[in-house]
Amino acid sequence: MPKGQSSGREIKVDYLARVEGESGLYVRITRGQVTDVQLNIVEPPRLFEAFLVGRSFEELPDLTARVCGICPVAYQMSSVHAAEDAFDVLVTGQLRQLRRLLYLGEWIESHVLSIYLLAAPDFLGYESALAMANDYPEVVKRGLALKRLGNDILSLLGGREIHPVSVKIGGFYRVPTKNELASLEPRLRLGKEDALRTLEWVAALPLPALSLNREFVALSHPDEYAINEGRVVSSKGLDIPVQEFTEYFVEEQVSHSNALRTKLRGERAYFVGPLARVNLNFDHLSSDAQAAAHASGIGFPNLNSFTSIVARAIEVVHCVDEAMRIIQEYERPEPYVQVMPRAGTGFGLTEAPRGMLYHSYQFDEQGLIKNARMIPPTAQNQYQIEDDLRAYVPQVIDLPLDEATQRCEMVVRNYDPCNSCSTHLLRLHVERT
Amino acid sequence: MSSGPEITSVKIVGCGNPLRRDDGAGIAAVRLLRQEVSRRNRRARWPNLRLDIIEVDCPGLALLDLLEGSGAALIVDAVATGDRPGTVHRFEGWEFVRTLISARYGSSRHVAFLTSHDLGLASVLSLGYALYPERLPGTVVIWGVEPEAVQFGEGLSLQVARAVPTLVDSICEDLDWWQREAVGTT
């Protein structure tokens, strides 16, 4: 579109910074109205679902971990739960707790990265965390120390901090000793202080308003803050078992994106991730996380997607509390329960840091994979992100293009999108005509 | 303080992904270097250096933890500046950060790196210099080889493979310098 046409504008970002993987954004404004919004996930397709076919169930956690360097544990957990569902295996007690602990480590690491290095610079007017670090060194140091804590939990349980190698169907290849886990206690005590200060800090950031009529969806469990087990519930009354997920959630191909976009039946956009979880499962947060959330002055349930950063910080407080509890109650179990493969289909849905991650697998009688399907959180949020942009662009339409573009990018970063995972998502183009 | 000659600890960190062809040049170089120093010449040639040779793929922020506690550090990686493939580069810490930033973004532009995917060496080092200068070694040297091919696949391209022994010789000369420095003969 030629520049200088007074009737319209275009906002275009070819490669969004501070998101995981490659994606772009395109917004077209015609006579003051937003006429097109496209989130383009340009990360090349990964084809995991195709090359898992023919592989043994035993290889699943190591292969699926490779889908993502930020949330490998999520991929491992959804896949092991799906396989265990197919083979009718129940992992309970301390092994189940250790899996939660591993996942909590990943939540801490991923949330802190998002809060301090990816999202916060926007709210404080910096182009990057590096520029922010020059003016707020102590803040960034606090963030890096907390992130380190998450990584260290992952290393201790998973053998290494990226793509852990200890997870197997039925449990772990090796479980830590009580003393090894106890070594984390002093770190968690310091981490708790850092987590509480993080929450105070993000709640005081100048958060814009973007409240829409939304449908939040998350896993929910009667006894705990749901991470790897529960029913899929929504803020508008949906309540289904994981096995029925694809009967209600529908994937569609759109030409502008390499990710499949997911909608709720009836063409509804929906919202997954930390804000959905805090809104739906607030009562199951640790008592200190609930108290700190109340003290933050940000009310929940909250419809403003800009409060996602606050939800993330609340979850970090919860993670540190729950990790401490698990470690204090730990008694070393047998590393795994026996698994006998059989023909059948299994379903797994767990809460990745960014939201629900659905896996299903069909196995033959030897446990070889006949069919695999993964629905990642960012693909589920894609439609919601586009709705947010459609609502938000009129607020920023009169700003200089650079500033309008940057504000649109902030909207996207509220979702902490992980594009490499979802190309089974971002560049910004805003076009005004 | 001991009156004997000073022992300096040197960390040599090979970075890169050998499954992306020439991106593995740093790994290939430290493997060759390890062969060199595992022989008797280690004690003969660098008696006052404690050498720690590490291979990492893309260490991200963990690089700062890796470097902590050593007197000097050598980071070996593929570094693309647009020169002829196989060209060997040597940068000192800050100089490296500045060179890469200006090459990639133009010197006038404020740097917007630090996406979670792009925690490259320059970003991590500059964050380290901004936050924890006291934790970084006094000397950080980056040795780089100009890559030709970084697509998926194994094996270095011819020009890069030829450059690796030259690179290792140059790294050994840096170690010679620190050895002389350690005994006070520089």
PDB file of C-alpha atoms in Angstrom, chain B residues 85-157:
ATOM      1  CA  PRO B  85      34.666 -18.748   4.774  1.00  0.00           C
ATOM      2  CA  GLY B  86      37.440 -20.160   6.941  1.00  0.00           C
ATOM      3  CA  THR B  87      38.723 -16.739   8.016  1.00  0.00           C
ATOM      4  CA  VAL B  88      39.835 -16.889  11.646  1.00  0.00           C
ATOM      5  CA  HIS B  89      38.792 -13.997  13.873  1.00  0.00           C
ATOM      6  CA  ARG B  90      40.042 -12.996  17.309  1.00  0.00           C
ATOM      7  CA  PHE B  91      38.114 -10.526  19.465  1.00  0.00           C
ATOM      8  CA  GLU B  92      38.455  -9.405  23.059  1.00  0.00           C
ATOM      9  CA  GLY B  93      35.228  -9.391  25.125  1.00  0.00           C
ATOM     10  CA  TRP B  94      33.723  -5.913  24.653  1.00  0.00           C
ATOM     11  CA  GLU B  95      35.190  -5.465  21.219  1.00  0.00           C
ATOM     12  CA  PHE B  96      33.323  -8.609  20.193  1.00  0.00           C
ATOM     13  CA  VAL B  97      30.055  -7.349  21.579  1.00  0.00           C
ATOM     14  CA  ARG B  98      30.427  -4.042  19.734  1.00  0.00           C
ATOM     15  CA  THR B  99      31.511  -5.618  16.455  1.00  0.00           C
ATOM     16  CA  LEU B 100      28.665  -8.080  16.299  1.00  0.00           C
ATOM     17  CA  ILE B 101      26.064  -5.563  17.313  1.00  0.00           C
ATOM     18  CA  SER B 102      27.134  -3.082  14.679  1.00  0.00           C
ATOM     19  CA  ALA B 103      27.385  -5.837  12.059  1.00  0.00           C
ATOM     20  CA  ARG B 104      23.949  -7.147  12.749  1.00  0.00           C
ATOM     21  CA  TYR B 105      21.932  -4.066  13.523  1.00  0.00           C
ATOM     22  CA  GLY B 106      23.896  -1.143  12.184  1.00  0.00           C
ATOM     23  CA  SER B 107      25.741   1.015  14.694  1.00  0.00           C
ATOM     24  CA  SER B 108      22.970   3.583  14.966  1.00  0.00           C
ATOM     25  CA  ARG B 109      20.304   1.213  16.089  1.00  0.00           C
ATOM     26  CA  HIS B 110      19.610   0.374  19.685  1.00  0.00           C
ATOM     27  CA  VAL B 111      19.922  -3.307  20.150  1.00  0.00           C
ATOM     28  CA  ALA B 112      16.732  -5.279  20.446  1.00  0.00           C
ATOM     29  CA  PHE B 113      18.200  -8.743  20.716  1.00  0.00           C
ATOM     30  CA  LEU B 114      17.500 -10.989  23.662  1.00  0.00           C
ATOM     31  CA  THR B 115      14.567 -12.881  22.376  1.00  0.00           C
ATOM     32  CA  SER B 116      14.451 -16.174  24.147  1.00  0.00           C
ATOM     33  CA  HIS B 117      15.694 -17.753  20.961  1.00  0.00           C
ATOM     34  CA  ASP B 118      18.506 -15.363  20.331  1.00  0.00           C
ATOM     35  CA  LEU B 119      20.599 -15.408  23.464  1.00  0.00           C
ATOM     36  CA  GLY B 120      23.714 -15.309  21.378  1.00  0.00           C
ATOM     37  CA  LEU B 121      27.215 -14.799  22.683  1.00  0.00           C
ATOM     38  CA  ALA B 122      27.161 -11.037  22.217  1.00  0.00           C
ATOM     39  CA  SER B 123      23.883 -10.640  24.140  1.00  0.00           C
ATOM     40  CA  VAL B 124      24.964 -12.869  26.968  1.00  0.00           C
ATOM     41  CA  LEU B 125      28.379 -11.230  27.304  1.00  0.00           C
ATOM     42  CA  SER B 126      26.967  -7.720  27.266  1.00  0.00           C
ATOM     43  CA  LEU B 127      24.387  -8.688  29.896  1.00  0.00           C
ATOM     44  CA  GLY B 128      27.243 -10.174  31.918  1.00  0.00           C
ATOM     45  CA  TYR B 129      29.342  -6.996  31.606  1.00  0.00           C
ATOM     46  CA  ALA B 130      26.314  -4.893  32.636  1.00  0.00           C
ATOM     47  CA  LEU B 131      25.300  -7.007  35.631  1.00  0.00           C
ATOM     48  CA  TYR B 132      28.194  -9.027  36.940  1.00  0.00           C
ATOM     49  CA  PRO B 133      31.498  -7.584  35.706  1.00  0.00           C
ATOM     50  CA  GLU B 134      33.123  -8.964  38.866  1.00  0.00           C
ATOM     51  CA  ARG B 135      32.084 -12.495  37.983  1.00  0.00           C
ATOM     52  CA  LEU B 136      33.558 -12.496  34.492  1.00  0.00           C
ATOM     53  CA  PRO B 137      37.190 -13.438  33.934  1.00  0.00           C
ATOM     54  CA  GLY B 138      39.589 -10.515  33.585  1.00  0.00           C
ATOM     55  CA  THR B 139      40.321 -11.591  30.029  1.00  0.00           C
ATOM     56  CA  VAL B 140      37.706 -12.976  27.679  1.00  0.00           C
ATOM     57  CA  VAL B 141      38.837 -13.813  24.177  1.00  0.00           C
ATOM     58  CA  ILE B 142      36.542 -14.962  21.404  1.00  0.00           C
ATOM     59  CA  TRP B 143      38.053 -17.041  18.662  1.00  0.00           C
ATOM     60  CA  GLY B 144      35.801 -17.442  15.680  1.00  0.00           C
ATOM     61  CA  VAL B 145      35.804 -19.090  12.307  1.00  0.00           C
ATOM     62  CA  GLU B 146      33.828 -17.646   9.438  1.00  0.00           C
ATOM     63  CA  PRO B 147      31.317 -20.336   8.423  1.00  0.00           C
ATOM     64  CA  GLU B 148      30.314 -21.259   4.900  1.00  0.00           C
ATOM     65  CA  ALA B 149      27.401 -23.638   5.437  1.00  0.00           C
ATOM     66  CA  VAL B 150      25.108 -23.700   8.470  1.00  0.00           C
ATOM     67  CA  GLN B 151      22.211 -25.766   7.136  1.00  0.00           C
ATOM     68  CA  PHE B 152      21.247 -29.060   8.730  1.00  0.00           C
ATOM     69  CA  GLY B 153      23.871 -31.728   8.288  1.00  0.00           C
ATOM     70  CA  GLU B 154      27.109 -33.034   9.698  1.00  0.00           C
ATOM     71  CA  GLY B 155      30.696 -32.267   8.737  1.00  0.00           C
ATOM     72  CA  LEU B 156      32.546 -29.012   8.208  1.00  0.00           C
ATOM     73  CA  SER B 157      32.896 -27.446   4.781  1.00  0.00           C
TER      74      SER B 157
END
